[in-house]
Amino acid sequence: MSSIEREIHRIRLQRVNAWLIRSGGRWLLVDTGKPRSAGKLLAGIRSAGCNPEEIALVVLSHAHYDHVGCARKIKEIANAPIAIHNLEAEILRSGGFVISDGLNTFGRFKAFMGRHVVPRLFFAFAPVEPDIIIDGDVRLDSSGFSAAIIHTPGHSDGSISVLFDDGSVFTGDLAITQPLSGIWRHMPMYGSSIDAIKKTWRLILDLGAKHVYPSHGADFPAHELAEWV
Ligand SMILES: [Zn+2]
Ligand SMILES: [Zn+2]
């Protein structure tokens, strides 16, 4: 549809992805990995052919520690504005700990462990002041991207996704890929409810999502979500 030259780079961190997209000569970073991943993240950015200072925008899908861990480091180095949803902004500012509820037995177990057993220091990340607070959907044309940030709640209330006009969608933890079958192949183990997540899967399909780039696991065709909604 679009003739704009584009590259999509998966930067594999500790069991979480950051996605670096080059579009029309500009770079967009989605998520920043866990707190101790800065070296790997920067190496991944550079090996994609991007000087971190060239990043035009950083979008944080939500404020869980495995997505915002290196946000401050990237902001210091890239000097790029950081966008996050209004409902997640305070967590980012405070370096706060938050974990969504478990949606299945394993998720409930891990949520319990995260809340009550794992030392809080494990989840600590450097707080950072966001530059762009998302409330509703926002077009990114003024930043040079044929895309929109859309509010995609379900995994967390303030989860957002980046949907390019060609149907590429960067979903954070709204839809992931894990080595399970059935709906759990793409359903995250944490969230407000399975129904809330399915509803947002329907939304992104209705908005034209064609290919999903999740923050955990490999990318996949969006039609794999269609049978569950
Ligand atoms: Zn998450
Ligand atoms: Zn995650």
mmCIF file with all atom_site columns, C-alpha atoms and ligand atoms in Angstrom:
data_model
loop_
_atom_site.group_PDB
_atom_site.id
_atom_site.type_symbol
_atom_site.label_atom_id
_atom_site.label_alt_id
_atom_site.label_comp_id
_atom_site.label_asym_id
_atom_site.label_entity_id
_atom_site.label_seq_id
_atom_site.pdbx_PDB_ins_code
_atom_site.Cartn_x
_atom_site.Cartn_y
_atom_site.Cartn_z
_atom_site.occupancy
_atom_site.B_iso_or_equiv
_atom_site.pdbx_formal_charge
_atom_site.auth_seq_id
_atom_site.auth_comp_id
_atom_site.auth_asym_id
_atom_site.auth_atom_id
_atom_site.pdbx_PDB_model_num
ATOM   1   C  CA . MET A 1 1   ? 0.000   0.000   0.000  1.00 0.00 ? 1   MET A CA 1
ATOM   2   C  CA . SER A 1 2   ? 2.689   2.410   1.008  1.00 0.00 ? 2   SER A CA 1
ATOM   3   C  CA . SER A 1 3   ? 5.833   2.888   -1.016 1.00 0.00 ? 3   SER A CA 1
ATOM   4   C  CA . ILE A 1 4   ? 7.720   4.233   1.990  1.00 0.00 ? 4   ILE A CA 1
ATOM   5   C  CA . GLU A 1 5   ? 10.875  2.260   2.590  1.00 0.00 ? 5   GLU A CA 1
ATOM   6   C  CA . ARG A 1 6   ? 10.623  0.405   5.863  1.00 0.00 ? 6   ARG A CA 1
ATOM   7   C  CA . GLU A 1 7   ? 12.650  -1.998  7.997  1.00 0.00 ? 7   GLU A CA 1
ATOM   8   C  CA . ILE A 1 8   ? 11.558  -3.852  11.121 1.00 0.00 ? 8   ILE A CA 1
ATOM   9   C  CA . HIS A 1 9   ? 14.229  -5.102  13.515 1.00 0.00 ? 9   HIS A CA 1
ATOM   10  C  CA . ARG A 1 10  ? 13.512  -7.462  16.395 1.00 0.00 ? 10  ARG A CA 1
ATOM   11  C  CA . ILE A 1 11  ? 15.946  -6.790  19.233 1.00 0.00 ? 11  ILE A CA 1
ATOM   12  C  CA . ARG A 1 12  ? 15.872  -9.874  21.429 1.00 0.00 ? 12  ARG A CA 1
ATOM   13  C  CA . LEU A 1 13  ? 16.580  -9.044  25.049 1.00 0.00 ? 13  LEU A CA 1
ATOM   14  C  CA . GLN A 1 14  ? 16.049  -11.234 28.110 1.00 0.00 ? 14  GLN A CA 1
ATOM   15  C  CA . ARG A 1 15  ? 12.871  -13.053 27.001 1.00 0.00 ? 15  ARG A CA 1
ATOM   16  C  CA . VAL A 1 16  ? 11.375  -9.782  25.790 1.00 0.00 ? 16  VAL A CA 1
ATOM   17  C  CA . ASN A 1 17  ? 11.621  -7.932  22.470 1.00 0.00 ? 17  ASN A CA 1
ATOM   18  C  CA . ALA A 1 18  ? 12.210  -4.338  21.656 1.00 0.00 ? 18  ALA A CA 1
ATOM   19  C  CA . TRP A 1 19  ? 11.163  -3.476  18.115 1.00 0.00 ? 19  TRP A CA 1
ATOM   20  C  CA . LEU A 1 20  ? 13.058  -0.901  16.095 1.00 0.00 ? 20  LEU A CA 1
ATOM   21  C  CA . ILE A 1 21  ? 11.288  0.345   12.998 1.00 0.00 ? 21  ILE A CA 1
ATOM   22  C  CA . ARG A 1 22  ? 12.821  2.468   10.286 1.00 0.00 ? 22  ARG A CA 1
ATOM   23  C  CA . SER A 1 23  ? 10.247  4.216   8.172  1.00 0.00 ? 23  SER A CA 1
ATOM   24  C  CA . GLY A 1 24  ? 10.762  7.082   5.757  1.00 0.00 ? 24  GLY A CA 1
ATOM   25  C  CA . GLY A 1 25  ? 14.299  7.516   7.117  1.00 0.00 ? 25  GLY A CA 1
ATOM   26  C  CA . ARG A 1 26  ? 13.142  7.867   10.727 1.00 0.00 ? 26  ARG A CA 1
ATOM   27  C  CA . TRP A 1 27  ? 13.480  5.440   13.620 1.00 0.00 ? 27  TRP A CA 1
ATOM   28  C  CA . LEU A 1 28  ? 10.825  4.405   16.110 1.00 0.00 ? 28  LEU A CA 1
ATOM   29  C  CA . LEU A 1 29  ? 11.546  2.186   19.132 1.00 0.00 ? 29  LEU A CA 1
ATOM   30  C  CA . VAL A 1 30  ? 8.796   0.155   20.808 1.00 0.00 ? 30  VAL A CA 1
ATOM   31  C  CA . ASP A 1 31  ? 9.689   -0.900  24.372 1.00 0.00 ? 31  ASP A CA 1
ATOM   32  C  CA . THR A 1 32  ? 13.084  -1.019  26.065 1.00 0.00 ? 32  THR A CA 1
ATOM   33  C  CA . GLY A 1 33  ? 13.425  -4.387  27.820 1.00 0.00 ? 33  GLY A CA 1
ATOM   34  C  CA . LYS A 1 34  ? 14.350  -5.223  31.393 1.00 0.00 ? 34  LYS A CA 1
ATOM   35  C  CA . PRO A 1 35  ? 16.409  -2.920  33.613 1.00 0.00 ? 35  PRO A CA 1
ATOM   36  C  CA . ARG A 1 36  ? 19.757  -4.637  33.057 1.00 0.00 ? 36  ARG A CA 1
ATOM   37  C  CA . SER A 1 37  ? 19.439  -4.928  29.276 1.00 0.00 ? 37  SER A CA 1
ATOM   38  C  CA . ALA A 1 38  ? 20.808  -1.515  28.302 1.00 0.00 ? 38  ALA A CA 1
ATOM   39  C  CA . GLY A 1 39  ? 24.035  -2.848  26.780 1.00 0.00 ? 39  GLY A CA 1
ATOM   40  C  CA . LYS A 1 40  ? 22.201  -5.436  24.710 1.00 0.00 ? 40  LYS A CA 1
ATOM   41  C  CA . LEU A 1 41  ? 19.534  -2.975  23.648 1.00 0.00 ? 41  LEU A CA 1
ATOM   42  C  CA . LEU A 1 42  ? 22.067  -0.388  22.500 1.00 0.00 ? 42  LEU A CA 1
ATOM   43  C  CA . ALA A 1 43  ? 24.091  -3.064  20.692 1.00 0.00 ? 43  ALA A CA 1
ATOM   44  C  CA . GLY A 1 44  ? 20.910  -4.211  18.945 1.00 0.00 ? 44  GLY A CA 1
ATOM   45  C  CA . ILE A 1 45  ? 20.022  -0.679  17.936 1.00 0.00 ? 45  ILE A CA 1
ATOM   46  C  CA . ARG A 1 46  ? 23.486  -0.101  16.509 1.00 0.00 ? 46  ARG A CA 1
ATOM   47  C  CA . SER A 1 47  ? 23.621  -3.421  14.685 1.00 0.00 ? 47  SER A CA 1
ATOM   48  C  CA . ALA A 1 48  ? 20.349  -2.513  12.968 1.00 0.00 ? 48  ALA A CA 1
ATOM   49  C  CA . GLY A 1 49  ? 22.249  0.419   11.482 1.00 0.00 ? 49  GLY A CA 1
ATOM   50  C  CA . CYS A 1 50  ? 20.730  3.012   13.773 1.00 0.00 ? 50  CYS A CA 1
ATOM   51  C  CA . ASN A 1 51  ? 22.709  5.529   15.748 1.00 0.00 ? 51  ASN A CA 1
ATOM   52  C  CA . PRO A 1 52  ? 20.679  5.745   19.002 1.00 0.00 ? 52  PRO A CA 1
ATOM   53  C  CA . GLU A 1 53  ? 20.742  9.536   18.703 1.00 0.00 ? 53  GLU A CA 1
ATOM   54  C  CA . GLU A 1 54  ? 18.687  9.197   15.523 1.00 0.00 ? 54  GLU A CA 1
ATOM   55  C  CA . ILE A 1 55  ? 15.675  7.618   17.252 1.00 0.00 ? 55  ILE A CA 1
ATOM   56  C  CA . ALA A 1 56  ? 12.743  9.968   16.730 1.00 0.00 ? 56  ALA A CA 1
ATOM   57  C  CA . LEU A 1 57  ? 10.278  8.447   19.186 1.00 0.00 ? 57  LEU A CA 1
ATOM   58  C  CA . VAL A 1 58  ? 10.128  5.779   21.892 1.00 0.00 ? 58  VAL A CA 1
ATOM   59  C  CA . VAL A 1 59  ? 6.723   4.201   22.550 1.00 0.00 ? 59  VAL A CA 1
ATOM   60  C  CA . LEU A 1 60  ? 6.300   2.218   25.760 1.00 0.00 ? 60  LEU A CA 1
ATOM   61  C  CA . SER A 1 61  ? 3.488   -0.313  25.351 1.00 0.00 ? 61  SER A CA 1
ATOM   62  C  CA . HIS A 1 62  ? 2.858   -0.309  29.121 1.00 0.00 ? 62  HIS A CA 1
ATOM   63  C  CA . ALA A 1 63  ? 4.750   0.215   32.371 1.00 0.00 ? 63  ALA A CA 1
ATOM   64  C  CA . HIS A 1 64  ? 5.681   -3.349  33.357 1.00 0.00 ? 64  HIS A CA 1
ATOM   65  C  CA . TYR A 1 65  ? 9.363   -3.508  34.327 1.00 0.00 ? 65  TYR A CA 1
ATOM   66  C  CA . ASP A 1 66  ? 10.303  -5.791  31.411 1.00 0.00 ? 66  ASP A CA 1
ATOM   67  C  CA . HIS A 1 67  ? 9.187   -3.120  28.906 1.00 0.00 ? 67  HIS A CA 1
ATOM   68  C  CA . VAL A 1 68  ? 10.305  0.133   30.515 1.00 0.00 ? 68  VAL A CA 1
ATOM   69  C  CA . GLY A 1 69  ? 13.520  -1.112  32.163 1.00 0.00 ? 69  GLY A CA 1
ATOM   70  C  CA . CYS A 1 70  ? 15.907  0.873   29.961 1.00 0.00 ? 70  CYS A CA 1
ATOM   71  C  CA . ALA A 1 71  ? 13.616  3.790   29.137 1.00 0.00 ? 71  ALA A CA 1
ATOM   72  C  CA . ARG A 1 72  ? 15.659  6.276   31.150 1.00 0.00 ? 72  ARG A CA 1
ATOM   73  C  CA . LYS A 1 73  ? 18.936  5.104   29.651 1.00 0.00 ? 73  LYS A CA 1
ATOM   74  C  CA . ILE A 1 74  ? 17.524  5.382   26.128 1.00 0.00 ? 74  ILE A CA 1
ATOM   75  C  CA . LYS A 1 75  ? 16.119  8.803   26.860 1.00 0.00 ? 75  LYS A CA 1
ATOM   76  C  CA . GLU A 1 76  ? 19.512  9.991   28.101 1.00 0.00 ? 76  GLU A CA 1
ATOM   77  C  CA . ILE A 1 77  ? 21.355  8.620   25.084 1.00 0.00 ? 77  ILE A CA 1
ATOM   78  C  CA . ALA A 1 78  ? 18.811  9.061   22.311 1.00 0.00 ? 78  ALA A CA 1
ATOM   79  C  CA . ASN A 1 79  ? 17.254  12.235  23.628 1.00 0.00 ? 79  ASN A CA 1
ATOM   80  C  CA . ALA A 1 80  ? 14.042  10.994  22.033 1.00 0.00 ? 80  ALA A CA 1
ATOM   81  C  CA . PRO A 1 81  ? 10.598  11.744  23.447 1.00 0.00 ? 81  PRO A CA 1
ATOM   82  C  CA . ILE A 1 82  ? 9.013   8.911   25.397 1.00 0.00 ? 82  ILE A CA 1
ATOM   83  C  CA . ALA A 1 83  ? 5.314   8.181   24.884 1.00 0.00 ? 83  ALA A CA 1
ATOM   84  C  CA . ILE A 1 84  ? 3.167   6.209   27.309 1.00 0.00 ? 84  ILE A CA 1
ATOM   85  C  CA . HIS A 1 85  ? -0.526  6.050   28.121 1.00 0.00 ? 85  HIS A CA 1
ATOM   86  C  CA . ASN A 1 86  ? -1.926  8.328   30.795 1.00 0.00 ? 86  ASN A CA 1
ATOM   87  C  CA . LEU A 1 87  ? -2.927  5.345   32.941 1.00 0.00 ? 87  LEU A CA 1
ATOM   88  C  CA . GLU A 1 88  ? 0.671   4.059   33.053 1.00 0.00 ? 88  GLU A CA 1
ATOM   89  C  CA . ALA A 1 89  ? 2.510   7.374   33.331 1.00 0.00 ? 89  ALA A CA 1
ATOM   90  C  CA . GLU A 1 90  ? 2.653   7.529   37.123 1.00 0.00 ? 90  GLU A CA 1
ATOM   91  C  CA . ILE A 1 91  ? 4.202   4.062   37.323 1.00 0.00 ? 91  ILE A CA 1
ATOM   92  C  CA . LEU A 1 92  ? 6.904   5.178   34.896 1.00 0.00 ? 92  LEU A CA 1
ATOM   93  C  CA . ARG A 1 93  ? 7.537   8.390   36.828 1.00 0.00 ? 93  ARG A CA 1
ATOM   94  C  CA . SER A 1 94  ? 7.828   6.610   40.147 1.00 0.00 ? 94  SER A CA 1
ATOM   95  C  CA . GLY A 1 95  ? 9.608   3.424   39.049 1.00 0.00 ? 95  GLY A CA 1
ATOM   96  C  CA . GLY A 1 96  ? 6.604   1.713   40.585 1.00 0.00 ? 96  GLY A CA 1
ATOM   97  C  CA . PHE A 1 97  ? 5.976   -1.991  40.856 1.00 0.00 ? 97  PHE A CA 1
ATOM   98  C  CA . VAL A 1 98  ? 2.854   -3.325  39.211 1.00 0.00 ? 98  VAL A CA 1
ATOM   99  C  CA . ILE A 1 99  ? 1.879   -6.767  38.026 1.00 0.00 ? 99  ILE A CA 1
ATOM   100 C  CA . SER A 1 100 ? -1.373  -7.656  36.268 1.00 0.00 ? 100 SER A CA 1
ATOM   101 C  CA . ASP A 1 101 ? -3.575  -10.455 37.606 1.00 0.00 ? 101 ASP A CA 1
ATOM   102 C  CA . GLY A 1 102 ? -2.913  -13.987 36.415 1.00 0.00 ? 102 GLY A CA 1
ATOM   103 C  CA . LEU A 1 103 ? -5.352  -15.269 33.770 1.00 0.00 ? 103 LEU A CA 1
ATOM   104 C  CA . ASN A 1 104 ? -4.552  -18.966 34.117 1.00 0.00 ? 104 ASN A CA 1
ATOM   105 C  CA . THR A 1 105 ? -3.080  -21.208 36.812 1.00 0.00 ? 105 THR A CA 1
ATOM   106 C  CA . PHE A 1 106 ? 0.509   -20.530 35.857 1.00 0.00 ? 106 PHE A CA 1
ATOM   107 C  CA . GLY A 1 107 ? -0.133  -16.794 35.523 1.00 0.00 ? 107 GLY A CA 1
ATOM   108 C  CA . ARG A 1 108 ? -1.842  -16.705 38.924 1.00 0.00 ? 108 ARG A CA 1
ATOM   109 C  CA . PHE A 1 109 ? 1.078   -18.574 40.467 1.00 0.00 ? 109 PHE A CA 1
ATOM   110 C  CA . LYS A 1 110 ? 3.616   -16.233 38.904 1.00 0.00 ? 110 LYS A CA 1
ATOM   111 C  CA . ALA A 1 111 ? 1.597   -13.157 39.882 1.00 0.00 ? 111 ALA A CA 1
ATOM   112 C  CA . PHE A 1 112 ? 1.496   -14.448 43.465 1.00 0.00 ? 112 PHE A CA 1
ATOM   113 C  CA . MET A 1 113 ? 5.240   -15.084 43.452 1.00 0.00 ? 113 MET A CA 1
ATOM   114 C  CA . GLY A 1 114 ? 5.891   -11.652 41.959 1.00 0.00 ? 114 GLY A CA 1
ATOM   115 C  CA . ARG A 1 115 ? 3.802   -9.933  44.580 1.00 0.00 ? 115 ARG A CA 1
ATOM   116 C  CA . HIS A 1 116 ? 4.752   -11.901 47.669 1.00 0.00 ? 116 HIS A CA 1
ATOM   117 C  CA . VAL A 1 117 ? 7.959   -13.867 47.186 1.00 0.00 ? 117 VAL A CA 1
ATOM   118 C  CA . VAL A 1 118 ? 10.309  -12.312 44.635 1.00 0.00 ? 118 VAL A CA 1
ATOM   119 C  CA . PRO A 1 119 ? 12.360  -9.469  46.173 1.00 0.00 ? 119 PRO A CA 1
ATOM   120 C  CA . ARG A 1 120 ? 11.006  -6.114  45.027 1.00 0.00 ? 120 ARG A CA 1
ATOM   121 C  CA . LEU A 1 121 ? 14.479  -5.111  43.876 1.00 0.00 ? 121 LEU A CA 1
ATOM   122 C  CA . PHE A 1 122 ? 14.138  -7.638  41.048 1.00 0.00 ? 122 PHE A CA 1
ATOM   123 C  CA . PHE A 1 123 ? 11.491  -5.417  39.430 1.00 0.00 ? 123 PHE A CA 1
ATOM   124 C  CA . ALA A 1 124 ? 13.151  -2.070  40.153 1.00 0.00 ? 124 ALA A CA 1
ATOM   125 C  CA . PHE A 1 125 ? 13.785  0.230   37.189 1.00 0.00 ? 125 PHE A CA 1
ATOM   126 C  CA . ALA A 1 126 ? 15.033  3.791   36.846 1.00 0.00 ? 126 ALA A CA 1
ATOM   127 C  CA . PRO A 1 127 ? 12.046  6.149   36.841 1.00 0.00 ? 127 PRO A CA 1
ATOM   128 C  CA . VAL A 1 128 ? 11.700  8.508   33.905 1.00 0.00 ? 128 VAL A CA 1
ATOM   129 C  CA . GLU A 1 129 ? 9.449   11.430  33.093 1.00 0.00 ? 129 GLU A CA 1
ATOM   130 C  CA . PRO A 1 130 ? 7.390   10.700  29.963 1.00 0.00 ? 130 PRO A CA 1
ATOM   131 C  CA . ASP A 1 131 ? 7.269   13.399  27.290 1.00 0.00 ? 131 ASP A CA 1
ATOM   132 C  CA . ILE A 1 132 ? 4.072   12.402  25.500 1.00 0.00 ? 132 ILE A CA 1
ATOM   133 C  CA . ILE A 1 133 ? 1.036   11.270  27.471 1.00 0.00 ? 133 ILE A CA 1
ATOM   134 C  CA . ILE A 1 134 ? -1.386  9.275   25.360 1.00 0.00 ? 134 ILE A CA 1
ATOM   135 C  CA . ASP A 1 135 ? -5.086  9.552   26.069 1.00 0.00 ? 135 ASP A CA 1
ATOM   136 C  CA . GLY A 1 136 ? -7.143  8.105   23.229 1.00 0.00 ? 136 GLY A CA 1
ATOM   137 C  CA . ASP A 1 137 ? -5.651  7.376   19.828 1.00 0.00 ? 137 ASP A CA 1
ATOM   138 C  CA . VAL A 1 138 ? -2.906  9.535   18.312 1.00 0.00 ? 138 VAL A CA 1
ATOM   139 C  CA . ARG A 1 139 ? -1.665  9.714   14.726 1.00 0.00 ? 139 ARG A CA 1
ATOM   140 C  CA . LEU A 1 140 ? 2.114   9.761   14.332 1.00 0.00 ? 140 LEU A CA 1
ATOM   141 C  CA . ASP A 1 141 ? 2.294   11.569  10.977 1.00 0.00 ? 141 ASP A CA 1
ATOM   142 C  CA . SER A 1 142 ? 3.797   14.633  12.614 1.00 0.00 ? 142 SER A CA 1
ATOM   143 C  CA . SER A 1 143 ? 6.632   12.415  13.892 1.00 0.00 ? 143 SER A CA 1
ATOM   144 C  CA . GLY A 1 144 ? 7.117   11.126  10.349 1.00 0.00 ? 144 GLY A CA 1
ATOM   145 C  CA . PHE A 1 145 ? 5.357   7.756   10.625 1.00 0.00 ? 145 PHE A CA 1
ATOM   146 C  CA . SER A 1 146 ? 2.278   6.524   8.745  1.00 0.00 ? 146 SER A CA 1
ATOM   147 C  CA . ALA A 1 147 ? 0.953   4.979   11.908 1.00 0.00 ? 147 ALA A CA 1
ATOM   148 C  CA . ALA A 1 148 ? -1.143  5.580   14.975 1.00 0.00 ? 148 ALA A CA 1
ATOM   149 C  CA . ILE A 1 149 ? -0.808  4.822   18.645 1.00 0.00 ? 149 ILE A CA 1
ATOM   150 C  CA . ILE A 1 150 ? -4.012  3.121   19.703 1.00 0.00 ? 150 ILE A CA 1
ATOM   151 C  CA . HIS A 1 151 ? -5.314  2.387   23.173 1.00 0.00 ? 151 HIS A CA 1
ATOM   152 C  CA . THR A 1 152 ? -5.428  -1.404  23.480 1.00 0.00 ? 152 THR A CA 1
ATOM   153 C  CA . PRO A 1 153 ? -6.402  -2.294  27.074 1.00 0.00 ? 153 PRO A CA 1
ATOM   154 C  CA . GLY A 1 154 ? -6.706  -5.841  28.375 1.00 0.00 ? 154 GLY A CA 1
ATOM   155 C  CA . HIS A 1 155 ? -3.223  -6.836  29.504 1.00 0.00 ? 155 HIS A CA 1
ATOM   156 C  CA . SER A 1 156 ? -3.080  -3.611  31.497 1.00 0.00 ? 156 SER A CA 1
ATOM   157 C  CA . ASP A 1 157 ? -5.546  -0.730  31.513 1.00 0.00 ? 157 ASP A CA 1
ATOM   158 C  CA . GLY A 1 158 ? -3.141  1.666   29.832 1.00 0.00 ? 158 GLY A CA 1
ATOM   159 C  CA . SER A 1 159 ? -1.614  -0.688  27.257 1.00 0.00 ? 159 SER A CA 1
ATOM   160 C  CA . ILE A 1 160 ? -1.060  0.875   23.850 1.00 0.00 ? 160 ILE A CA 1
ATOM   161 C  CA . SER A 1 161 ? -0.095  -0.503  20.445 1.00 0.00 ? 161 SER A CA 1
ATOM   162 C  CA . VAL A 1 162 ? 1.484   1.073   17.381 1.00 0.00 ? 162 VAL A CA 1
ATOM   163 C  CA . LEU A 1 163 ? -0.530  0.298   14.244 1.00 0.00 ? 163 LEU A CA 1
ATOM   164 C  CA . PHE A 1 164 ? 1.062   1.178   10.910 1.00 0.00 ? 164 PHE A CA 1
ATOM   165 C  CA . ASP A 1 165 ? -1.221  1.972   7.996  1.00 0.00 ? 165 ASP A CA 1
ATOM   166 C  CA . ASP A 1 166 ? -0.071  -1.215  6.216  1.00 0.00 ? 166 ASP A CA 1
ATOM   167 C  CA . GLY A 1 167 ? -1.414  -3.369  9.063  1.00 0.00 ? 167 GLY A CA 1
ATOM   168 C  CA . SER A 1 168 ? 1.812   -4.018  10.984 1.00 0.00 ? 168 SER A CA 1
ATOM   169 C  CA . VAL A 1 169 ? 0.919   -3.758  14.659 1.00 0.00 ? 169 VAL A CA 1
ATOM   170 C  CA . PHE A 1 170 ? 3.267   -3.672  17.640 1.00 0.00 ? 170 PHE A CA 1
ATOM   171 C  CA . THR A 1 171 ? 1.163   -4.963  20.493 1.00 0.00 ? 171 THR A CA 1
ATOM   172 C  CA . GLY A 1 172 ? 3.307   -5.066  23.614 1.00 0.00 ? 172 GLY A CA 1
ATOM   173 C  CA . ASP A 1 173 ? 1.756   -7.813  25.762 1.00 0.00 ? 173 ASP A CA 1
ATOM   174 C  CA . LEU A 1 174 ? -1.778  -7.569  24.354 1.00 0.00 ? 174 LEU A CA 1
ATOM   175 C  CA . ALA A 1 175 ? -0.929  -10.494 22.068 1.00 0.00 ? 175 ALA A CA 1
ATOM   176 C  CA . ILE A 1 176 ? 2.261   -12.464 22.517 1.00 0.00 ? 176 ILE A CA 1
ATOM   177 C  CA . THR A 1 177 ? 3.732   -15.736 21.235 1.00 0.00 ? 177 THR A CA 1
ATOM   178 C  CA . GLN A 1 178 ? 4.548   -18.489 23.693 1.00 0.00 ? 178 GLN A CA 1
ATOM   179 C  CA . PRO A 1 179 ? 5.149   -22.247 23.343 1.00 0.00 ? 179 PRO A CA 1
ATOM   180 C  CA . LEU A 1 180 ? 1.556   -23.227 24.193 1.00 0.00 ? 180 LEU A CA 1
ATOM   181 C  CA . SER A 1 181 ? -1.387  -24.297 22.060 1.00 0.00 ? 181 SER A CA 1
ATOM   182 C  CA . GLY A 1 182 ? -4.929  -23.050 21.547 1.00 0.00 ? 182 GLY A CA 1
ATOM   183 C  CA . ILE A 1 183 ? -5.765  -19.572 22.707 1.00 0.00 ? 183 ILE A CA 1
ATOM   184 C  CA . TRP A 1 184 ? -2.729  -19.534 25.035 1.00 0.00 ? 184 TRP A CA 1
ATOM   185 C  CA . ARG A 1 185 ? -0.419  -19.447 22.042 1.00 0.00 ? 185 ARG A CA 1
ATOM   186 C  CA . HIS A 1 186 ? -1.096  -15.686 21.865 1.00 0.00 ? 186 HIS A CA 1
ATOM   187 C  CA . MET A 1 187 ? -3.066  -14.892 25.044 1.00 0.00 ? 187 MET A CA 1
ATOM   188 C  CA . PRO A 1 188 ? -0.844  -13.331 27.724 1.00 0.00 ? 188 PRO A CA 1
ATOM   189 C  CA . MET A 1 189 ? -0.903  -15.014 31.140 1.00 0.00 ? 189 MET A CA 1
ATOM   190 C  CA . TYR A 1 190 ? -1.614  -11.731 32.883 1.00 0.00 ? 190 TYR A CA 1
ATOM   191 C  CA . GLY A 1 191 ? -4.322  -9.164  32.343 1.00 0.00 ? 191 GLY A CA 1
ATOM   192 C  CA . SER A 1 192 ? -7.604  -7.715  33.529 1.00 0.00 ? 192 SER A CA 1
ATOM   193 C  CA . SER A 1 193 ? -9.600  -10.519 31.876 1.00 0.00 ? 193 SER A CA 1
ATOM   194 C  CA . ILE A 1 194 ? -9.517  -12.882 28.911 1.00 0.00 ? 194 ILE A CA 1
ATOM   195 C  CA . ASP A 1 195 ? -12.680 -11.239 27.577 1.00 0.00 ? 195 ASP A CA 1
ATOM   196 C  CA . ALA A 1 196 ? -11.124 -7.763  27.754 1.00 0.00 ? 196 ALA A CA 1
ATOM   197 C  CA . ILE A 1 197 ? -8.135  -8.993  25.773 1.00 0.00 ? 197 ILE A CA 1
ATOM   198 C  CA . LYS A 1 198 ? -10.314 -10.740 23.179 1.00 0.00 ? 198 LYS A CA 1
ATOM   199 C  CA . LYS A 1 199 ? -12.342 -7.556  22.759 1.00 0.00 ? 199 LYS A CA 1
ATOM   200 C  CA . THR A 1 200 ? -9.175  -5.621  21.995 1.00 0.00 ? 200 THR A CA 1
ATOM   201 C  CA . TRP A 1 201 ? -7.966  -8.347  19.614 1.00 0.00 ? 201 TRP A CA 1
ATOM   202 C  CA . ARG A 1 202 ? -11.253 -7.757  17.748 1.00 0.00 ? 202 ARG A CA 1
ATOM   203 C  CA . LEU A 1 203 ? -10.575 -4.014  17.796 1.00 0.00 ? 203 LEU A CA 1
ATOM   204 C  CA . ILE A 1 204 ? -7.119  -4.272  16.230 1.00 0.00 ? 204 ILE A CA 1
ATOM   205 C  CA . LEU A 1 205 ? -8.431  -6.686  13.577 1.00 0.00 ? 205 LEU A CA 1
ATOM   206 C  CA . ASP A 1 206 ? -11.249 -4.263  12.798 1.00 0.00 ? 206 ASP A CA 1
ATOM   207 C  CA . LEU A 1 207 ? -8.704  -1.452  12.515 1.00 0.00 ? 207 LEU A CA 1
ATOM   208 C  CA . GLY A 1 208 ? -6.832  -3.430  9.847  1.00 0.00 ? 208 GLY A CA 1
ATOM   209 C  CA . ALA A 1 209 ? -4.134  -5.323  11.774 1.00 0.00 ? 209 ALA A CA 1
ATOM   210 C  CA . LYS A 1 210 ? -2.438  -7.776  9.387  1.00 0.00 ? 210 LYS A CA 1
ATOM   211 C  CA . HIS A 1 211 ? 0.744   -8.820  11.134 1.00 0.00 ? 211 HIS A CA 1
ATOM   212 C  CA . VAL A 1 212 ? 1.488   -8.794  14.854 1.00 0.00 ? 212 VAL A CA 1
ATOM   213 C  CA . TYR A 1 213 ? 4.859   -7.932  16.374 1.00 0.00 ? 213 TYR A CA 1
ATOM   214 C  CA . PRO A 1 214 ? 4.594   -8.871  20.059 1.00 0.00 ? 214 PRO A CA 1
ATOM   215 C  CA . SER A 1 215 ? 6.904   -7.935  22.908 1.00 0.00 ? 215 SER A CA 1
ATOM   216 C  CA . HIS A 1 216 ? 7.346   -11.616 23.810 1.00 0.00 ? 216 HIS A CA 1
ATOM   217 C  CA . GLY A 1 217 ? 8.076   -14.248 21.169 1.00 0.00 ? 217 GLY A CA 1
ATOM   218 C  CA . ALA A 1 218 ? 7.984   -14.242 17.396 1.00 0.00 ? 218 ALA A CA 1
ATOM   219 C  CA . ASP A 1 219 ? 5.800   -12.158 15.072 1.00 0.00 ? 219 ASP A CA 1
ATOM   220 C  CA . PHE A 1 220 ? 2.775   -13.823 13.483 1.00 0.00 ? 220 PHE A CA 1
ATOM   221 C  CA . PRO A 1 221 ? -0.102  -13.148 11.059 1.00 0.00 ? 221 PRO A CA 1
ATOM   222 C  CA . ALA A 1 222 ? -2.982  -11.320 12.735 1.00 0.00 ? 222 ALA A CA 1
ATOM   223 C  CA . HIS A 1 223 ? -5.553  -13.816 11.412 1.00 0.00 ? 223 HIS A CA 1
ATOM   224 C  CA . GLU A 1 224 ? -4.307  -16.232 14.102 1.00 0.00 ? 224 GLU A CA 1
ATOM   225 C  CA . LEU A 1 225 ? -6.230  -14.051 16.575 1.00 0.00 ? 225 LEU A CA 1
ATOM   226 C  CA . ALA A 1 226 ? -9.414  -14.041 14.513 1.00 0.00 ? 226 ALA A CA 1
ATOM   227 C  CA . GLU A 1 227 ? -10.642 -17.504 15.500 1.00 0.00 ? 227 GLU A CA 1
ATOM   228 C  CA . TRP A 1 228 ? -10.752 -16.507 19.182 1.00 0.00 ? 228 TRP A CA 1
ATOM   229 C  CA . VAL A 1 229 ? -12.713 -13.284 18.999 1.00 0.00 ? 229 VAL A CA 1
HETATM 230 ZN ZN . ZN  B 2 .   ? 3.200   -6.784  30.712 1.00 0.00 ? 1   ZN  B ZN 1
HETATM 231 ZN ZN . ZN  B 2 .   ? 5.922   -8.324  29.240 1.00 0.00 ? 2   ZN  B ZN 1
#
